[in-house]
Tab-separated table of C-alpha atoms and ligand atoms in Angstrom:
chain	number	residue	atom	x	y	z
A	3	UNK	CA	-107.307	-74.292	-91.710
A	4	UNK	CA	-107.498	-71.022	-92.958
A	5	UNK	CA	-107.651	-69.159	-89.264
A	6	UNK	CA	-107.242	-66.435	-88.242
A	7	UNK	CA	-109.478	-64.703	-91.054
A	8	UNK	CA	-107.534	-61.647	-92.425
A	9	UNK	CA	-108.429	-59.108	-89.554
A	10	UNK	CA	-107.103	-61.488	-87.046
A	11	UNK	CA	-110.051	-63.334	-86.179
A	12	UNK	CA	-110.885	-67.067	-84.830
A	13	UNK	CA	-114.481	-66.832	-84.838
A	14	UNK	CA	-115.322	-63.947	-82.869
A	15	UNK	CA	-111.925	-63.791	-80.811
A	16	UNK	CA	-108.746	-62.505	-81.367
A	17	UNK	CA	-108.216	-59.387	-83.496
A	18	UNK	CA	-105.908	-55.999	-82.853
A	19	UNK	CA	-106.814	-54.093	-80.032
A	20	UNK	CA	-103.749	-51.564	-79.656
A	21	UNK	CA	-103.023	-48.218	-79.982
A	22	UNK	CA	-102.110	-46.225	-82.806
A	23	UNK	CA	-98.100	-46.141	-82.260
A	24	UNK	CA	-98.377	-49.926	-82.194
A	25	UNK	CA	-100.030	-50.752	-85.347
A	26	UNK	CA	-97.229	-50.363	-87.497
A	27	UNK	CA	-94.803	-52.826	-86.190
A	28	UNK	CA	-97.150	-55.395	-85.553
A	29	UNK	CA	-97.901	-54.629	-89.475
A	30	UNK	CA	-94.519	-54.893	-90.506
A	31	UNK	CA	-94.337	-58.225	-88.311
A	32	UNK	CA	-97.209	-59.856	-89.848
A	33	UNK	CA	-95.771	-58.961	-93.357
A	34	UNK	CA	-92.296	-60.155	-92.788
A	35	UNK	CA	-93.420	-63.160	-91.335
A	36	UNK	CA	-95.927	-63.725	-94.032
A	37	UNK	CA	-92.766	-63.683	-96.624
A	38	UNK	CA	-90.187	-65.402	-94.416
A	39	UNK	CA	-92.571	-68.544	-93.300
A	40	UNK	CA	-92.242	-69.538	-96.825
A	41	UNK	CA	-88.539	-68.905	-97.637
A	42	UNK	CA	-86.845	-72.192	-97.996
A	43	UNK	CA	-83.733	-71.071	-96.126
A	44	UNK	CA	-85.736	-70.374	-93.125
A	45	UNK	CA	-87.372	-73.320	-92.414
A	46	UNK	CA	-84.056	-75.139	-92.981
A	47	UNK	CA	-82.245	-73.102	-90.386
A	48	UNK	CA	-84.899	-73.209	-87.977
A	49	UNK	CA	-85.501	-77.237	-88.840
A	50	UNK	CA	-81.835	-77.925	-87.772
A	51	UNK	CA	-82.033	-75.602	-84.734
A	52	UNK	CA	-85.084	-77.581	-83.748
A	53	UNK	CA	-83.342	-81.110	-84.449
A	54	UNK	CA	-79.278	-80.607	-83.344
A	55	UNK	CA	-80.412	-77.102	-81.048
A	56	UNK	CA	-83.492	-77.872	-78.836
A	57	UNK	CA	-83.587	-81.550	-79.446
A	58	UNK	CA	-86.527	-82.515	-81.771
A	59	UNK	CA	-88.340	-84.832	-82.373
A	60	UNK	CA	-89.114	-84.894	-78.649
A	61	UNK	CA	-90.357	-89.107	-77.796
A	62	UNK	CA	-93.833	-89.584	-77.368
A	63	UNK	CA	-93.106	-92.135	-74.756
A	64	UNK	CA	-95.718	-94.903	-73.548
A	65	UNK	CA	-96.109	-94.474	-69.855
A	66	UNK	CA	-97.249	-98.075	-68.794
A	67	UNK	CA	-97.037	-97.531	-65.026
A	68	UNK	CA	-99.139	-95.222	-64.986
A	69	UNK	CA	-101.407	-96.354	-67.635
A	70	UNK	CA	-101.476	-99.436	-65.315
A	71	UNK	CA	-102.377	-97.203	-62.255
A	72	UNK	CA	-105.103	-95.338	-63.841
A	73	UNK	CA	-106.592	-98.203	-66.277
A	74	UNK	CA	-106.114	-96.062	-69.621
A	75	UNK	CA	-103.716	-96.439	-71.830
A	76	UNK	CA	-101.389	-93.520	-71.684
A	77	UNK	CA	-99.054	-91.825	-73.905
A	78	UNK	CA	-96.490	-88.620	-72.834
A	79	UNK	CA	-95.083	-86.350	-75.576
A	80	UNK	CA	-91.562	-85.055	-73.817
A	81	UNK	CA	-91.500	-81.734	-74.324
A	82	UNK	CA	-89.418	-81.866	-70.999
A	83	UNK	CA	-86.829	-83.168	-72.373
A	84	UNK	CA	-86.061	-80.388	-74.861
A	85	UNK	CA	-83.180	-77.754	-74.274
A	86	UNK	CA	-84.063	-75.384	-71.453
A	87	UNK	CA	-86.589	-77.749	-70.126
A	88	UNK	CA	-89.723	-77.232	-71.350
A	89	UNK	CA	-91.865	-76.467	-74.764
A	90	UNK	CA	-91.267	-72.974	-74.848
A	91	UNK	CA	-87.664	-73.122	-76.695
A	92	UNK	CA	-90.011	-73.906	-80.232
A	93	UNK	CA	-91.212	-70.730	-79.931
A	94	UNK	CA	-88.085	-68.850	-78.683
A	95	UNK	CA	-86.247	-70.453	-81.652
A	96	UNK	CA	-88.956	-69.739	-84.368
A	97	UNK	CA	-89.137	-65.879	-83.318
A	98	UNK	CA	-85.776	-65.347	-82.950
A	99	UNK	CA	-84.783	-66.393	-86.390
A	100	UNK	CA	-87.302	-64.229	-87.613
A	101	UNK	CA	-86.345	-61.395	-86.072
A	102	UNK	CA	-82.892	-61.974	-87.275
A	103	UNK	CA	-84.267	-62.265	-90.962
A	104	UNK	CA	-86.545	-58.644	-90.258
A	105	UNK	CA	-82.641	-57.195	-89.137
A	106	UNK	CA	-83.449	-56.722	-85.839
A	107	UNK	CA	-80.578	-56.240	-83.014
A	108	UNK	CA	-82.542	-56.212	-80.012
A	109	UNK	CA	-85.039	-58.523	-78.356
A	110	UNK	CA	-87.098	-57.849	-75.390
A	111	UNK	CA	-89.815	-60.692	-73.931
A	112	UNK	CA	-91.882	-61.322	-70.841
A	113	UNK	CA	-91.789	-64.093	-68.745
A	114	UNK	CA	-93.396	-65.143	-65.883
A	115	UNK	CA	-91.762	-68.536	-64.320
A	116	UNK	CA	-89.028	-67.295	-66.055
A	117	UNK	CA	-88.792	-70.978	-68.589
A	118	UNK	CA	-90.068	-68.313	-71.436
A	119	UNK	CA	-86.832	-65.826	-70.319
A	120	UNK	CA	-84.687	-68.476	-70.193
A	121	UNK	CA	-85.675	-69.921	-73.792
A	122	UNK	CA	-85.642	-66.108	-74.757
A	123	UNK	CA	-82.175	-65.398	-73.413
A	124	UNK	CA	-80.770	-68.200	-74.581
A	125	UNK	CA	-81.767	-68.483	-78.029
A	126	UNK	CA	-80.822	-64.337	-78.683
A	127	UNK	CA	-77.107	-65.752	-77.240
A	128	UNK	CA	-77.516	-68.294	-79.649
A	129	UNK	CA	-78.456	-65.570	-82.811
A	130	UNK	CA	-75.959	-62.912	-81.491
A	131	UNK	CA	-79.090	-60.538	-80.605
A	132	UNK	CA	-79.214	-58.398	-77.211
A	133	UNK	CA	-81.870	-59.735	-75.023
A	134	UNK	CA	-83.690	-57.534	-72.526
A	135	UNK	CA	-86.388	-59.303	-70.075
A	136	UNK	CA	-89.396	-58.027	-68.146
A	137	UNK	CA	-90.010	-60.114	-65.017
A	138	UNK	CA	-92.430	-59.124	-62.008
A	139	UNK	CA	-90.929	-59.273	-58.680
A	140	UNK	CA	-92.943	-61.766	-56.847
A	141	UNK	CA	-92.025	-63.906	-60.076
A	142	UNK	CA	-87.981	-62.949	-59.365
A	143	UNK	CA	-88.355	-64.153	-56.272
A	144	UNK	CA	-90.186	-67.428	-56.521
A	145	UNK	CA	-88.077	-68.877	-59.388
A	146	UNK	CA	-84.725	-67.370	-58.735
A	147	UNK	CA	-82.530	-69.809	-60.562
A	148	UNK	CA	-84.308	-68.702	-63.446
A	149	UNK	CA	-83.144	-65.536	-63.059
A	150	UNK	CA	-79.735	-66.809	-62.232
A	151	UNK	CA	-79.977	-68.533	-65.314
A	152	UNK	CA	-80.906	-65.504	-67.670
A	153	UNK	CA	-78.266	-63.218	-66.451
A	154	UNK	CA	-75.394	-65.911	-66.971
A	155	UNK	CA	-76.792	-66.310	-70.284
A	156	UNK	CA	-76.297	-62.594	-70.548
A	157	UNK	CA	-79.414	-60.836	-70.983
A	158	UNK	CA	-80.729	-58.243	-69.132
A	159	UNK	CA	-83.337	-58.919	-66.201
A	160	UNK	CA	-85.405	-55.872	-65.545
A	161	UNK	CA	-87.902	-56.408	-62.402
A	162	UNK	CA	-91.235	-55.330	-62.962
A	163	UNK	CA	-92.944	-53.983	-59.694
A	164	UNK	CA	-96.088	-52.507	-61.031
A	165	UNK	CA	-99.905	-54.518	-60.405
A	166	UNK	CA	-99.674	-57.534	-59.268
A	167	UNK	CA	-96.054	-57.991	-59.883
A	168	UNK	CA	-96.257	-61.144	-62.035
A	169	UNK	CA	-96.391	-62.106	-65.722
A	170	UNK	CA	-99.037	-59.839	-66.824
A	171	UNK	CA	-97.514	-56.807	-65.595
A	172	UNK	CA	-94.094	-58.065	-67.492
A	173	UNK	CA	-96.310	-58.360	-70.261
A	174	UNK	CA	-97.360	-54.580	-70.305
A	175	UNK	CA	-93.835	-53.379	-69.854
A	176	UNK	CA	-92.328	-55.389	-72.212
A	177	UNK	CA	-94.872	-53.753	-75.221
A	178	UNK	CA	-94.498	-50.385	-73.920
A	179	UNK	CA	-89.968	-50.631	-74.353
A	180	UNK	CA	-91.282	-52.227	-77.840
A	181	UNK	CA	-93.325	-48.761	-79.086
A	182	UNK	CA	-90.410	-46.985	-77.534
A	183	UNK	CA	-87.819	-48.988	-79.431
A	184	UNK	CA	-89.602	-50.423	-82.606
A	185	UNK	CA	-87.315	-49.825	-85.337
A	186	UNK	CA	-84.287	-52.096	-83.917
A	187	UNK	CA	-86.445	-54.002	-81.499
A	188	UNK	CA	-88.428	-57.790	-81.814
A	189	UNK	CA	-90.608	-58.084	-78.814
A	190	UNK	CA	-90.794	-61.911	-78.834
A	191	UNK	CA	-93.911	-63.227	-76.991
A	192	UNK	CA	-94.049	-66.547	-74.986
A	193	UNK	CA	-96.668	-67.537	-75.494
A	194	UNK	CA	-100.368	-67.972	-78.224
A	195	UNK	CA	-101.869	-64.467	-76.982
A	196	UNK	CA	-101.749	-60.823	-77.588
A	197	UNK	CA	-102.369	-59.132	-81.028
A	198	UNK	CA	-102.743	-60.299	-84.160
A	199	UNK	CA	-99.941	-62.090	-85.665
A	200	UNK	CA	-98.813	-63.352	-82.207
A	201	UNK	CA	-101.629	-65.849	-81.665
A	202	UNK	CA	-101.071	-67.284	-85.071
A	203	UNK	CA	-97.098	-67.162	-85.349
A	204	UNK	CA	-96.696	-68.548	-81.535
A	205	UNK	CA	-99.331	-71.856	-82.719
A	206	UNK	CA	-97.479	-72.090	-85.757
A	207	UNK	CA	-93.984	-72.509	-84.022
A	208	UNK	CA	-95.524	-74.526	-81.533
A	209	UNK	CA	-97.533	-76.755	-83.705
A	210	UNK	CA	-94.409	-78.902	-84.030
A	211	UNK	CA	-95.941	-80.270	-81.204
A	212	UNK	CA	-98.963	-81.860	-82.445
A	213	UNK	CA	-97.614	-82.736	-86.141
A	214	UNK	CA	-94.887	-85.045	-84.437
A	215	UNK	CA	-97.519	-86.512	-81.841
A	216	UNK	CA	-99.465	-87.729	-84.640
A	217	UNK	CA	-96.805	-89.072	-86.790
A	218	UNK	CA	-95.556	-91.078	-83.285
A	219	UNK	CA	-98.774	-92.131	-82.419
A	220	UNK	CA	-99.739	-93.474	-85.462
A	221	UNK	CA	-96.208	-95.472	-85.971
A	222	UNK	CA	-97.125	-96.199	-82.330
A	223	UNK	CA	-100.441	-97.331	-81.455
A	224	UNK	CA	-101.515	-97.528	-85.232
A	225	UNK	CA	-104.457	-95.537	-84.695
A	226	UNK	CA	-105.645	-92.057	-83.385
A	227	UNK	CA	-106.087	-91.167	-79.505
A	228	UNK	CA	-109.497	-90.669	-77.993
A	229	UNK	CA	-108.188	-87.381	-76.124
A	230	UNK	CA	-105.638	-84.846	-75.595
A	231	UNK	CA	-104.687	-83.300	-72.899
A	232	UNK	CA	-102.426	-80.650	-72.047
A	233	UNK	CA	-102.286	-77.859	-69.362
A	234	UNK	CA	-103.396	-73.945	-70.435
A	235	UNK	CA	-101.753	-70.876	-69.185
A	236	UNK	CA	-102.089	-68.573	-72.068
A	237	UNK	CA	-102.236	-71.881	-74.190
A	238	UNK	CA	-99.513	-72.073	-76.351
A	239	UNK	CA	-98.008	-75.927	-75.552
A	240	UNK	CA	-101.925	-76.569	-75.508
A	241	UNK	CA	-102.796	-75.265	-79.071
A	242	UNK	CA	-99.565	-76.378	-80.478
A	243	UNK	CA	-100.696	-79.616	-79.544
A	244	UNK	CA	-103.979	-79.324	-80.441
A	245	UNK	CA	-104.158	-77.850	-83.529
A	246	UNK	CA	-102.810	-80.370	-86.036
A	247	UNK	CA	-105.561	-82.739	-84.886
A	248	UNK	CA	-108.194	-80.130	-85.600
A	249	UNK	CA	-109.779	-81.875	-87.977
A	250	UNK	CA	-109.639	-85.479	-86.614
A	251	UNK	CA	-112.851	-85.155	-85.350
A	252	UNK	CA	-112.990	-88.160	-83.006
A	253	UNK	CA	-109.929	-86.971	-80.913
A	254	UNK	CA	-111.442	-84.928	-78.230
A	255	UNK	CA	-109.552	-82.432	-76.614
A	256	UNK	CA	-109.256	-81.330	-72.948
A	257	UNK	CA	-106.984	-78.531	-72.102
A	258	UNK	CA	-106.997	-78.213	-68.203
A	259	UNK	CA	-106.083	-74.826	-66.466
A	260	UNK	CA	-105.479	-73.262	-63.104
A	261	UNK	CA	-107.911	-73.821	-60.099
A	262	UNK	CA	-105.496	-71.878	-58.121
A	263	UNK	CA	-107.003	-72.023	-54.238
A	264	UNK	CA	-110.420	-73.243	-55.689
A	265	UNK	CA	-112.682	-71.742	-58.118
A	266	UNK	CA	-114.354	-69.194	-55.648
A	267	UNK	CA	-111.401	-68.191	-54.490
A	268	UNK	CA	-108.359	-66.484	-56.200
A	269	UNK	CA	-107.668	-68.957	-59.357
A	270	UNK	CA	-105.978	-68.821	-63.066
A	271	UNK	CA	-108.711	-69.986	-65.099
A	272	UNK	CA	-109.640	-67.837	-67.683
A	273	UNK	CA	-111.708	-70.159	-69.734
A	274	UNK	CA	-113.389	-71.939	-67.170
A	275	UNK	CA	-114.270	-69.069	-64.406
A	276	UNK	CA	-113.860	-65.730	-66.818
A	277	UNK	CA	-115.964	-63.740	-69.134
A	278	UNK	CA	-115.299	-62.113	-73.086
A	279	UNK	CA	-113.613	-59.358	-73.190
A	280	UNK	CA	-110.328	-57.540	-74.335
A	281	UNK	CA	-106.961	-57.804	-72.708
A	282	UNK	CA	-103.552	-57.413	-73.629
A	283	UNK	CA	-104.425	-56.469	-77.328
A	284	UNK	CA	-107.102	-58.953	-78.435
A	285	UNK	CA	-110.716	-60.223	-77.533
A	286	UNK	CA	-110.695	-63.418	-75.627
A	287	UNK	CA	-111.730	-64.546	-72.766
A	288	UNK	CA	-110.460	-62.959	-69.884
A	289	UNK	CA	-110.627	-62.418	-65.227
A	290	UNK	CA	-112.271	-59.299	-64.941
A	291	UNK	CA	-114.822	-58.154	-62.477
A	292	UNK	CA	-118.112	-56.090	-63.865
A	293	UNK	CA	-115.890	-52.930	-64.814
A	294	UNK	CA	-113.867	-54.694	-66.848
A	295	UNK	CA	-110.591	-54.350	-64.207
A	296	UNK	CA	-108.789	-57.169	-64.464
A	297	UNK	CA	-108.599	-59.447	-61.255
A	298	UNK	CA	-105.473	-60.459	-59.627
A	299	UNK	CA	-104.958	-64.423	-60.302
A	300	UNK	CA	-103.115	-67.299	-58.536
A	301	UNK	CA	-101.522	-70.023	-58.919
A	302	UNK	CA	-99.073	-72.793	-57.258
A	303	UNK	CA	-97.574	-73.062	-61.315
A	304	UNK	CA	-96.193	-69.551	-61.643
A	305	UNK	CA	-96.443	-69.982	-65.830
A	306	UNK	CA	-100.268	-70.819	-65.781
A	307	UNK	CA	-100.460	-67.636	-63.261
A	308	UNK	CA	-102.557	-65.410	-66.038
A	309	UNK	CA	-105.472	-63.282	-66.099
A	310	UNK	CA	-105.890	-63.990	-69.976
A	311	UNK	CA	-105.945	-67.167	-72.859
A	312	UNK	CA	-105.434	-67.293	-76.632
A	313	UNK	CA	-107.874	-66.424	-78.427
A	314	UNK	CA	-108.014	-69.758	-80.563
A	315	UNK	CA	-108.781	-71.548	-77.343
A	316	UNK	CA	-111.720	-69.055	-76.532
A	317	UNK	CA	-112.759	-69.901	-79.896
A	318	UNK	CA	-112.517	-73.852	-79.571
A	319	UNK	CA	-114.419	-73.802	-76.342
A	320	UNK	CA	-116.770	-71.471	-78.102
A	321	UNK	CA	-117.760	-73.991	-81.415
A	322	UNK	CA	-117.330	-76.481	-78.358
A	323	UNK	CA	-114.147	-78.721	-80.384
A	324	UNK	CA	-112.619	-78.504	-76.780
A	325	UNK	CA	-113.344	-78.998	-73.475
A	326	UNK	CA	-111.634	-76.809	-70.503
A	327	UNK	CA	-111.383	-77.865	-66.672
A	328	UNK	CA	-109.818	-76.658	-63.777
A	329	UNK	CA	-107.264	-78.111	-61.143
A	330	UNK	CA	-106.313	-76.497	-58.024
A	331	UNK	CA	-102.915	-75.993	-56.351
A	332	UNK	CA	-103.169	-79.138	-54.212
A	333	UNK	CA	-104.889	-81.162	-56.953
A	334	UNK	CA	-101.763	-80.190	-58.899
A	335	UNK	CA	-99.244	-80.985	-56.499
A	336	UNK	CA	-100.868	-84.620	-56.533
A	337	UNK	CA	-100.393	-84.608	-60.242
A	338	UNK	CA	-96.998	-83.667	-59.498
A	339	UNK	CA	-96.493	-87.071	-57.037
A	340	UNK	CA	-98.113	-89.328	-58.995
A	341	UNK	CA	-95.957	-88.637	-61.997
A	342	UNK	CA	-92.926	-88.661	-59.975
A	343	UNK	CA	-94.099	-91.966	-58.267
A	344	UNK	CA	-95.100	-94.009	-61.186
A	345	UNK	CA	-92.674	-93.365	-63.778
A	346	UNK	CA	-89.905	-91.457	-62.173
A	347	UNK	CA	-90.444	-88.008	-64.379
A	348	UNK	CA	-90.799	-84.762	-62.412
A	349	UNK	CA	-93.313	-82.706	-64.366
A	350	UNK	CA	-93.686	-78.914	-63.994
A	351	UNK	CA	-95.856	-77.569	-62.064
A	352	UNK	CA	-97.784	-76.437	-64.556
A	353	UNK	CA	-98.527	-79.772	-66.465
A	354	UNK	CA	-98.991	-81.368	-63.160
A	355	UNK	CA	-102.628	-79.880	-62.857
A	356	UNK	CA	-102.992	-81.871	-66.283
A	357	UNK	CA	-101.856	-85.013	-64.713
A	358	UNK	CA	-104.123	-85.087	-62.234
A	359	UNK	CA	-107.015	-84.446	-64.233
A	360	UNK	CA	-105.988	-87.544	-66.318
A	361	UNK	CA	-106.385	-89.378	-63.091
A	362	UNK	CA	-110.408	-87.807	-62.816
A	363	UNK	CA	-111.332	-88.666	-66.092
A	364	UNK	CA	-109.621	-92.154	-65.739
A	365	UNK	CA	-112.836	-93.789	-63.766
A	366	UNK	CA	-115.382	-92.436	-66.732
A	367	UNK	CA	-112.624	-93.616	-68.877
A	368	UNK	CA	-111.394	-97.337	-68.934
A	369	UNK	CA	-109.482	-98.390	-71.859
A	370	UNK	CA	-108.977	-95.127	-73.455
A	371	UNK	CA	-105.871	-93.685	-75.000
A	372	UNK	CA	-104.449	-90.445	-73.952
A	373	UNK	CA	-101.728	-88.131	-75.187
A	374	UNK	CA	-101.013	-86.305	-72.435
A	375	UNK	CA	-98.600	-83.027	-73.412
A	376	UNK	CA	-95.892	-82.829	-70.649
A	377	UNK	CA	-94.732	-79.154	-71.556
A	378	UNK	CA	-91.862	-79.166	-68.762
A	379	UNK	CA	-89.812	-80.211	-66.584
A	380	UNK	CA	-89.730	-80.142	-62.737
A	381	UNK	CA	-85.997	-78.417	-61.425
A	382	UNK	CA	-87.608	-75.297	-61.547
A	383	UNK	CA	-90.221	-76.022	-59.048
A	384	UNK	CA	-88.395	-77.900	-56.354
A	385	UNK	CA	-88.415	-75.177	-54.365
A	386	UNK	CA	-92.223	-74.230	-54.364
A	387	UNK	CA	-93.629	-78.131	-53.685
A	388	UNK	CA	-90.380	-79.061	-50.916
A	389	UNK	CA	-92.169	-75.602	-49.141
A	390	UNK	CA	-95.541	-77.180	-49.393
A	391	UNK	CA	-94.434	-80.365	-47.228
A	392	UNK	CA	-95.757	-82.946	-49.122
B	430	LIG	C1	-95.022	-71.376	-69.489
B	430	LIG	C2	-95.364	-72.748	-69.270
B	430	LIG	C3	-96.675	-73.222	-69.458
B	430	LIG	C4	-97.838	-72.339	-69.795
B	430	LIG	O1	-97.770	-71.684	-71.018
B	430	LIG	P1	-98.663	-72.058	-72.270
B	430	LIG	O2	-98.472	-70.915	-73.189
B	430	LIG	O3	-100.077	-72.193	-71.797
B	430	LIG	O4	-98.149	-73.322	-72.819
B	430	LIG	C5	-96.913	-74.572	-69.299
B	430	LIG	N1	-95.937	-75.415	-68.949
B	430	LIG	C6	-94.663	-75.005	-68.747
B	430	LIG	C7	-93.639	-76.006	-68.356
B	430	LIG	C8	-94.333	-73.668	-68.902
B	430	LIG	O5	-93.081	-73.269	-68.700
């Protein structure tokens, strides 16, 4: 798989939408990562961090209660059981390193339920690096052990209070400290969107994912799964998953995103409810009303709670190699039960709305295998679903 094309492109998505102050570092980022992805004593480091750090290989564990309850035969790949709690310490752990080989001293990131600020803070403590994070205050305030979590850690929580006061306003701040600060600074994104390199380097790091899936499931279940299915915010535990089964044709692939209160009302879903056009840096498909403003978004899972998507994902749903649906809050929140219920793992929020859509496409579905990609764990959402009253 040769994508992105040189200019940035999957298909017709993606590319380098920035201004000129800008397009130097995300040169000199595409160049160094270019070199370093290849250097032997990279991947070793980062191998071993992955392994004795964040706890890979992750199990892909055969969930037979609740392939029982549903009728399919279903398979969970724990990325909650990693360090931190959910999928985003791959890429925390890949970028970091890197900016340690580029010489950098200073990291700054986004984050919006705070698990990318927490993987971000922590692995800077791990490399030595000072660690500055953008955080929008509604998002401060819904996951505040998060925030607890980041400052003990010792990085830097600056509140964001600008727009809607969640992850995509984060986002913005945290690129404008990075053309302010380029030449000590890695601004490490959480997740497979923005500019050209980030969609790439973010799947790459992530695709650890999907490679181990399909080495488990084939020592496993001795053949390949009929679907995948995973939840998308901007899509990075999604793709990561996805992408090393691009070419397997006969694995289908569902990626299932945020319904919020119901697709006519406010929701996340980019894919699903949006239309093409350019945010945060590159083309992709993107909430914006007819002038192009972008709308404000919701969602119960405060990491799917995102205006935008990846641009390899726009392009997959484009050439039609996967499917996108959406689940709303309370759908989720039964996702979030049944999970509990039947197997005694409390998913996140966020993979919750993919849980319940396994159980929609179980009655069209007897007797089919399923990966489904649990990208985190539940501790940081007690506090949202105990004020829902189940
Ligand atoms: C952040 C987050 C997501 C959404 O991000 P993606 O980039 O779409 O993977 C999903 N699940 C959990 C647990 C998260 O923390």
């Amino acid at each position: 798989m040769l994508l992105p094309d040189s200019r940035g492109y999957f298909g017709q998505f993606g590319g380098k939408f920035i201004p000129e102050t800008l397009s130097l570092c995300l040169k000199e980022l595409q160049d160094s990562y270019a070199s370093i992805k290849k250097s032997k004593k990279f991947n070793q480091e980062l191998d071993l961090l992955l392994r004795d750090y964040a706890g890979r290989p992750t199990p892909l564990y055969k969930a037979s209660s609740l392939s029982k309850e549903l009728g399919m035969n279903i398979y969970i790949k724990r990325e909650d059981l990693l360090h931190t709690g959910a999928h985003k310490i791959n890429n925390a752990l890949g970028q970091a390193l890197l900016a340690r080989f580029m010489g950098k001293k200073r990291i700054v990131a986004e984050t919006g339920a705070g698990q990318h600020g927490v993987a971000t803070a922590t692995v800077s403590t791990l490399l030595g690096i000072n660690c500055y994070i953008y955080m929008g205050i509604e998002d401060m305030q819904r996951q505040k052990a998060n925030v607890f979590r980041m400052k003990i850690l010792g990085a830097k929580v600056i509140p964001v209070d600008s727009g809607s006061k969640t992850l995509k306003d984060a986002c913005s701040q945290a690129f404008r400290d990075w053309v302010a600060n380029v030449k000590d600074t890695y601004y490490l994104l959480g997740s497979a969107v923005g500019p050209c390199p980030y969609p790439q380097l973010v799947r790459d790091f992530q695709s650890v994912i999907g490679k181990e899936a399909k080495r488990q499931i084939i020592g496993q279940h001795k053949k390949m799964p009929d679907y995948l299915v995973a939840c998308v915010g901007g899509g990075s535990n999604a793709i990561g998953f996805f992408h090393p089964f691009f070419k397997e044709k006969k694995v289908r692939f569902i990626g299932v995103e945020a319904a919020g209160f119901g697709l006519s009302g406010s929701s996340a879903a980019s894919l699903v409810k949006g239309t093409i056009g350019v945010f945060q840096g590159a083309k992709s498909y993107v909430l914006q009303n007819q002038s192009g403003q972008i709308k404000d978004t919701h969602s119960i899972a405060p990491g799917l709670d995102y205006p935008g998507v990846g641009p390899e994902h726009s392009f997959y749903k484009s050439i039609k190699r996967a499917e996108y649906k959406a689940v709303s809050d309370k759908q989720a929140l039964e996702g979030f039960n049944l999970l509990s219920k039947t197997e005694g793992i409390i998913p996140a929020l966020e993979p919750a709305h993919a849980i319940y859509y396994l159980k929609k496409m179980a009655k069209g579905n007897k007797g089919k295998t399923v990966i489904l990609c649990l990208s985190g764990r539940g501790d940081k959402d007690l506090d949202i679903v105990r004020e829902c009253k189940l």
